[in-house]
Amino acid sequence: MILSQCLEIKRGKLSLAFCPPPPCEWFSPSRRLPRSGRGVAALGVSPGVGHAPPLLAERGARGRFHLSAARLSTLRVRTLIATHRVMIFSKSYCPYCHRVKELFSSLGVQYYALELDVTDDGPSIQQVLAELTNQRTVPNVFINGKHIGGCDATYKAYENGTLQRILGDVKDAETYDYDLIVIGGGSGGLACSKEAATLGKKVMVLDYVVPTPLGTSWGLGGTCVNVGCIPKKLMHQAALLGQALKDSRAYGWQYDEQVKHNWEIMVEAVQNYIGSLNWGYRLSLREKSVTYQNSYGEFVEPHKIKATNRKGQVTYHTAETFVLATGERPRYLGIPGDKEYCITSDDLFSLPYCPGKTLVVGASYVALECAGFLAGLGLDVTVMVRSILLRGFDQEMAEKIGAHMETHGVTFIRKFVPTQVERLEDGTPGRLKVTAKSTEGPEFFEGEYNTVLIAIGRDACTRNIGLQTIGVKINEKNGKVPVNDEERTNVPYVYAIGDILDGKLELTPVAIQAGKLLARRLYGGSSTKCDYINVPTTVFTPLEYGSCGLAEEKAIEEYGKQNLEVYHSLFWPLEWTVPGRDNNTCYAKIICNKLDGNRVVGFHVLGPNAGEVTQGFAAAIKCGLTKELLDETIGIHPTCAEVRGKRTLFKAYL
């Protein structure tokens, strides 16, 4: 396209003004001009609209004019800025440039990007930008001719509403139905929604439980309250009480009748308590003026979600910001009979009949915790393990847990995986046949059980909520959501917390903390971020396992054997001495970094009340606990925790 330019020669220089104005992709002015007066030069340009500012050109000795490379670059930059609503000077490999582009795409705003690393005059353009804006980095963003800045400045403008006002046609916050919609009514989602409401925001919570293949569902509160931490700990306590009854004879308690456990009474009591929690959560949302809807949420367009209730009725809602807190559900084996005849932890805690002889498939903490309390209630329990116990935890501690469980009647079948589950007999619980194959050879295994409990891991509930519609990225391998250190996804108005975060701990207190802090950052002016380092946790197996910091394997990987000192000790709880059980079973160790003054980088304990013991040490580790400080600490006697205050044995690496 050839457009005329108005030129005026004054004292050997030429002034240019576009008429009509184009967004110039390239310029090649070359035209003989008169020595004075007005003249016209032809410029080759790409089609477009807009206006470019005047620029001076030199007149050659023979009446021809030319623009220097620097002036051409300046003209090009000014023209691009003037003729594009959103102009991004970018580099194709820059992750911050990609983030800015994703921001505008998520807002449905078209932009023009010039990739400086693939443009011939890229360095010259970047120099011009530096002179114009005093910014030498990319991305360099302009909107309606106004300089916004780089990636951080653009996101900050988005978060405080400046970006929306400059763009003009993007919805302001007050045009949405809600300030915040939280998808998922678990621990993290509830914490975030209530905190946001406390800070004066209009909030909605969508929560919906897709029934299990056996039809099990539950109320508000998420996994922890309904099918996780709470019922698990209560049933663990039921098993511990059974052991305490056995121990009581050694302490002088006498009773004639044989004590037995009633599964139905326990389940009813546990479910009654959970029901009270469900009601309490609904009441707390009401008190905070949070709108709660028992519906399945699914994105249909940016800032808009479809909510479908149990009756199939659909409503639509918009919000300025969304928080994903959908949690996870148990993974199935993908073999014949798994969904038809097997149960998961989603079914176990409300099972209306005693499971009887049980095969637990898996070696996760869920598998071992369930196997442990079922055995403690007097059931015949077998655990089928594909590889190692408690992957991700300290393996020395994991093997000690397995050995203790075997001592107390749990059978382990190692290096086998099920291939088929068949029903032999109907009933509650009925009778099942399990076929399994070895992971190391041609051997097969067949066994009969009343119940098969699958606990091989969990999958994030992110694949069917319309994230692809609005461009939220997930890890395709596990469905988890990558976020930055502020829990923000690649789409700027969508955040995520809890078990669905990629690479973060799947713990209820972590989700609660992250949810509260996120709401405070969004609406309370806070800058505090969730600290995912040195978070304590406990596995509630019969011999409880508490830990904080690095597993020994991870510590070796991070620091090297030569830079670590590991101190460890066996101990015998006083309460167990009178009944004379489980001596040389409880165990504790600390892992210290010699390069950092023997700072404690890992704490591990096996024994009764391990969670209570670990909590205090977690605070100390967060404050920089060292072996010297630990040695100087006077313990409380007689307690299990005091073993950490005693000088323990040094564990040498051979």
JSON list of C-alpha atoms in Angstrom, two decimals, residues 482-562:
[
{"chain": "A", "resi": 482, "resn": "PRO", "atom": "CA", "xyz": [0.69, -24.62, 38.55]},
{"chain": "A", "resi": 483, "resn": "VAL", "atom": "CA", "xyz": [0.65, -21.32, 40.45]},
{"chain": "A", "resi": 484, "resn": "ASN", "atom": "CA", "xyz": [3.12, -18.61, 41.39]},
{"chain": "A", "resi": 485, "resn": "ASP", "atom": "CA", "xyz": [4.10, -17.75, 44.96]},
{"chain": "A", "resi": 486, "resn": "GLU", "atom": "CA", "xyz": [0.82, -15.87, 45.38]},
{"chain": "A", "resi": 487, "resn": "GLU", "atom": "CA", "xyz": [-1.33, -18.88, 44.32]},
{"chain": "A", "resi": 488, "resn": "ARG", "atom": "CA", "xyz": [-2.22, -17.15, 41.05]},
{"chain": "A", "resi": 489, "resn": "THR", "atom": "CA", "xyz": [-2.66, -19.28, 37.92]},
{"chain": "A", "resi": 490, "resn": "ASN", "atom": "CA", "xyz": [-1.59, -18.19, 34.45]},
{"chain": "A", "resi": 491, "resn": "VAL", "atom": "CA", "xyz": [-4.99, -16.47, 34.14]},
{"chain": "A", "resi": 492, "resn": "PRO", "atom": "CA", "xyz": [-4.73, -13.37, 36.34]},
{"chain": "A", "resi": 493, "resn": "TYR", "atom": "CA", "xyz": [-8.23, -13.43, 37.83]},
{"chain": "A", "resi": 494, "resn": "VAL", "atom": "CA", "xyz": [-8.08, -17.14, 38.76]},
{"chain": "A", "resi": 495, "resn": "TYR", "atom": "CA", "xyz": [-6.28, -18.41, 41.86]},
{"chain": "A", "resi": 496, "resn": "ALA", "atom": "CA", "xyz": [-5.95, -21.92, 43.30]},
{"chain": "A", "resi": 497, "resn": "ILE", "atom": "CA", "xyz": [-5.36, -23.32, 46.78]},
{"chain": "A", "resi": 498, "resn": "GLY", "atom": "CA", "xyz": [-5.28, -26.66, 48.56]},
{"chain": "A", "resi": 499, "resn": "ASP", "atom": "CA", "xyz": [-4.61, -30.16, 47.29]},
{"chain": "A", "resi": 500, "resn": "ILE", "atom": "CA", "xyz": [-4.87, -29.23, 43.61]},
{"chain": "A", "resi": 501, "resn": "LEU", "atom": "CA", "xyz": [-1.68, -27.14, 43.65]},
{"chain": "A", "resi": 502, "resn": "ASP", "atom": "CA", "xyz": [1.16, -28.63, 41.66]},
{"chain": "A", "resi": 503, "resn": "GLY", "atom": "CA", "xyz": [4.17, -29.43, 43.83]},
{"chain": "A", "resi": 504, "resn": "LYS", "atom": "CA", "xyz": [2.63, -28.30, 47.13]},
{"chain": "A", "resi": 505, "resn": "LEU", "atom": "CA", "xyz": [1.73, -30.21, 50.29]},
{"chain": "A", "resi": 506, "resn": "GLU", "atom": "CA", "xyz": [-1.71, -31.83, 50.44]},
{"chain": "A", "resi": 507, "resn": "LEU", "atom": "CA", "xyz": [-2.58, -30.92, 54.01]},
{"chain": "A", "resi": 508, "resn": "THR", "atom": "CA", "xyz": [-5.67, -29.31, 55.52]},
{"chain": "A", "resi": 509, "resn": "PRO", "atom": "CA", "xyz": [-3.83, -26.71, 57.64]},
{"chain": "A", "resi": 510, "resn": "VAL", "atom": "CA", "xyz": [-1.83, -25.67, 54.58]},
{"chain": "A", "resi": 511, "resn": "ALA", "atom": "CA", "xyz": [-5.01, -25.11, 52.56]},
{"chain": "A", "resi": 512, "resn": "ILE", "atom": "CA", "xyz": [-6.58, -23.11, 55.41]},
{"chain": "A", "resi": 513, "resn": "GLN", "atom": "CA", "xyz": [-3.51, -20.93, 55.80]},
{"chain": "A", "resi": 514, "resn": "ALA", "atom": "CA", "xyz": [-3.18, -20.37, 52.05]},
{"chain": "A", "resi": 515, "resn": "GLY", "atom": "CA", "xyz": [-6.88, -19.50, 51.75]},
{"chain": "A", "resi": 516, "resn": "LYS", "atom": "CA", "xyz": [-6.83, -16.93, 54.55]},
{"chain": "A", "resi": 517, "resn": "LEU", "atom": "CA", "xyz": [-3.62, -15.29, 53.37]},
{"chain": "A", "resi": 518, "resn": "LEU", "atom": "CA", "xyz": [-4.86, -15.15, 49.78]},
{"chain": "A", "resi": 519, "resn": "ALA", "atom": "CA", "xyz": [-8.03, -13.32, 50.83]},
{"chain": "A", "resi": 520, "resn": "ARG", "atom": "CA", "xyz": [-5.98, -10.87, 52.89]},
{"chain": "A", "resi": 521, "resn": "ARG", "atom": "CA", "xyz": [-3.67, -10.15, 49.97]},
{"chain": "A", "resi": 522, "resn": "LEU", "atom": "CA", "xyz": [-6.58, -9.70, 47.57]},
{"chain": "A", "resi": 523, "resn": "TYR", "atom": "CA", "xyz": [-8.75, -7.53, 49.80]},
{"chain": "A", "resi": 524, "resn": "GLY", "atom": "CA", "xyz": [-6.90, -6.57, 52.97]},
{"chain": "A", "resi": 525, "resn": "GLY", "atom": "CA", "xyz": [-3.74, -4.94, 51.69]},
{"chain": "A", "resi": 526, "resn": "SER", "atom": "CA", "xyz": [-1.53, -7.71, 53.07]},
{"chain": "A", "resi": 527, "resn": "SER", "atom": "CA", "xyz": [1.61, -8.96, 51.36]},
{"chain": "A", "resi": 528, "resn": "THR", "atom": "CA", "xyz": [2.12, -12.09, 53.49]},
{"chain": "A", "resi": 529, "resn": "LYS", "atom": "CA", "xyz": [2.45, -15.28, 51.45]},
{"chain": "A", "resi": 530, "resn": "CYS", "atom": "CA", "xyz": [1.92, -18.88, 52.52]},
{"chain": "A", "resi": 531, "resn": "ASP", "atom": "CA", "xyz": [5.14, -20.58, 53.64]},
{"chain": "A", "resi": 532, "resn": "TYR", "atom": "CA", "xyz": [5.19, -24.12, 52.28]},
{"chain": "A", "resi": 533, "resn": "ILE", "atom": "CA", "xyz": [8.59, -24.96, 53.83]},
{"chain": "A", "resi": 534, "resn": "ASN", "atom": "CA", "xyz": [9.04, -27.05, 57.01]},
{"chain": "A", "resi": 535, "resn": "VAL", "atom": "CA", "xyz": [5.35, -27.85, 57.39]},
{"chain": "A", "resi": 536, "resn": "PRO", "atom": "CA", "xyz": [4.74, -30.55, 60.05]},
{"chain": "A", "resi": 537, "resn": "THR", "atom": "CA", "xyz": [2.55, -33.56, 59.38]},
{"chain": "A", "resi": 538, "resn": "THR", "atom": "CA", "xyz": [1.56, -36.83, 61.02]},
{"chain": "A", "resi": 539, "resn": "VAL", "atom": "CA", "xyz": [0.63, -40.23, 59.63]},
{"chain": "A", "resi": 540, "resn": "PHE", "atom": "CA", "xyz": [-1.92, -41.80, 61.98]},
{"chain": "A", "resi": 541, "resn": "THR", "atom": "CA", "xyz": [-0.84, -45.42, 61.66]},
{"chain": "A", "resi": 542, "resn": "PRO", "atom": "CA", "xyz": [-1.06, -47.58, 64.84]},
{"chain": "A", "resi": 543, "resn": "LEU", "atom": "CA", "xyz": [2.48, -46.41, 65.60]},
{"chain": "A", "resi": 544, "resn": "GLU", "atom": "CA", "xyz": [2.03, -42.73, 64.78]},
{"chain": "A", "resi": 545, "resn": "TYR", "atom": "CA", "xyz": [4.65, -41.00, 62.65]},
{"chain": "A", "resi": 546, "resn": "GLY", "atom": "CA", "xyz": [5.30, -37.27, 62.96]},
{"chain": "A", "resi": 547, "resn": "SER", "atom": "CA", "xyz": [7.70, -35.36, 60.75]},
{"chain": "A", "resi": 548, "resn": "CYS", "atom": "CA", "xyz": [8.85, -31.86, 59.89]},
{"chain": "A", "resi": 549, "resn": "GLY", "atom": "CA", "xyz": [11.41, -30.86, 57.31]},
{"chain": "A", "resi": 550, "resn": "LEU", "atom": "CA", "xyz": [13.39, -33.13, 55.03]},
{"chain": "A", "resi": 551, "resn": "ALA", "atom": "CA", "xyz": [13.34, -36.91, 54.83]},
{"chain": "A", "resi": 552, "resn": "GLU", "atom": "CA", "xyz": [16.83, -38.36, 55.22]},
{"chain": "A", "resi": 553, "resn": "GLU", "atom": "CA", "xyz": [16.96, -39.28, 51.52]},
{"chain": "A", "resi": 554, "resn": "LYS", "atom": "CA", "xyz": [16.01, -35.73, 50.50]},
{"chain": "A", "resi": 555, "resn": "ALA", "atom": "CA", "xyz": [18.53, -34.22, 52.91]},
{"chain": "A", "resi": 556, "resn": "ILE", "atom": "CA", "xyz": [21.31, -36.35, 51.40]},
{"chain": "A", "resi": 557, "resn": "GLU", "atom": "CA", "xyz": [20.20, -35.31, 47.93]},
{"chain": "A", "resi": 558, "resn": "GLU", "atom": "CA", "xyz": [20.19, -31.63, 48.85]},
{"chain": "A", "resi": 559, "resn": "TYR", "atom": "CA", "xyz": [23.25, -31.35, 51.11]},
{"chain": "A", "resi": 560, "resn": "GLY", "atom": "CA", "xyz": [25.31, -34.52, 50.52]},
{"chain": "A", "resi": 561, "resn": "LYS", "atom": "CA", "xyz": [26.07, -37.23, 53.10]},
{"chain": "A", "resi": 562, "resn": "GLN", "atom": "CA", "xyz": [29.36, -35.63, 54.06]}
]
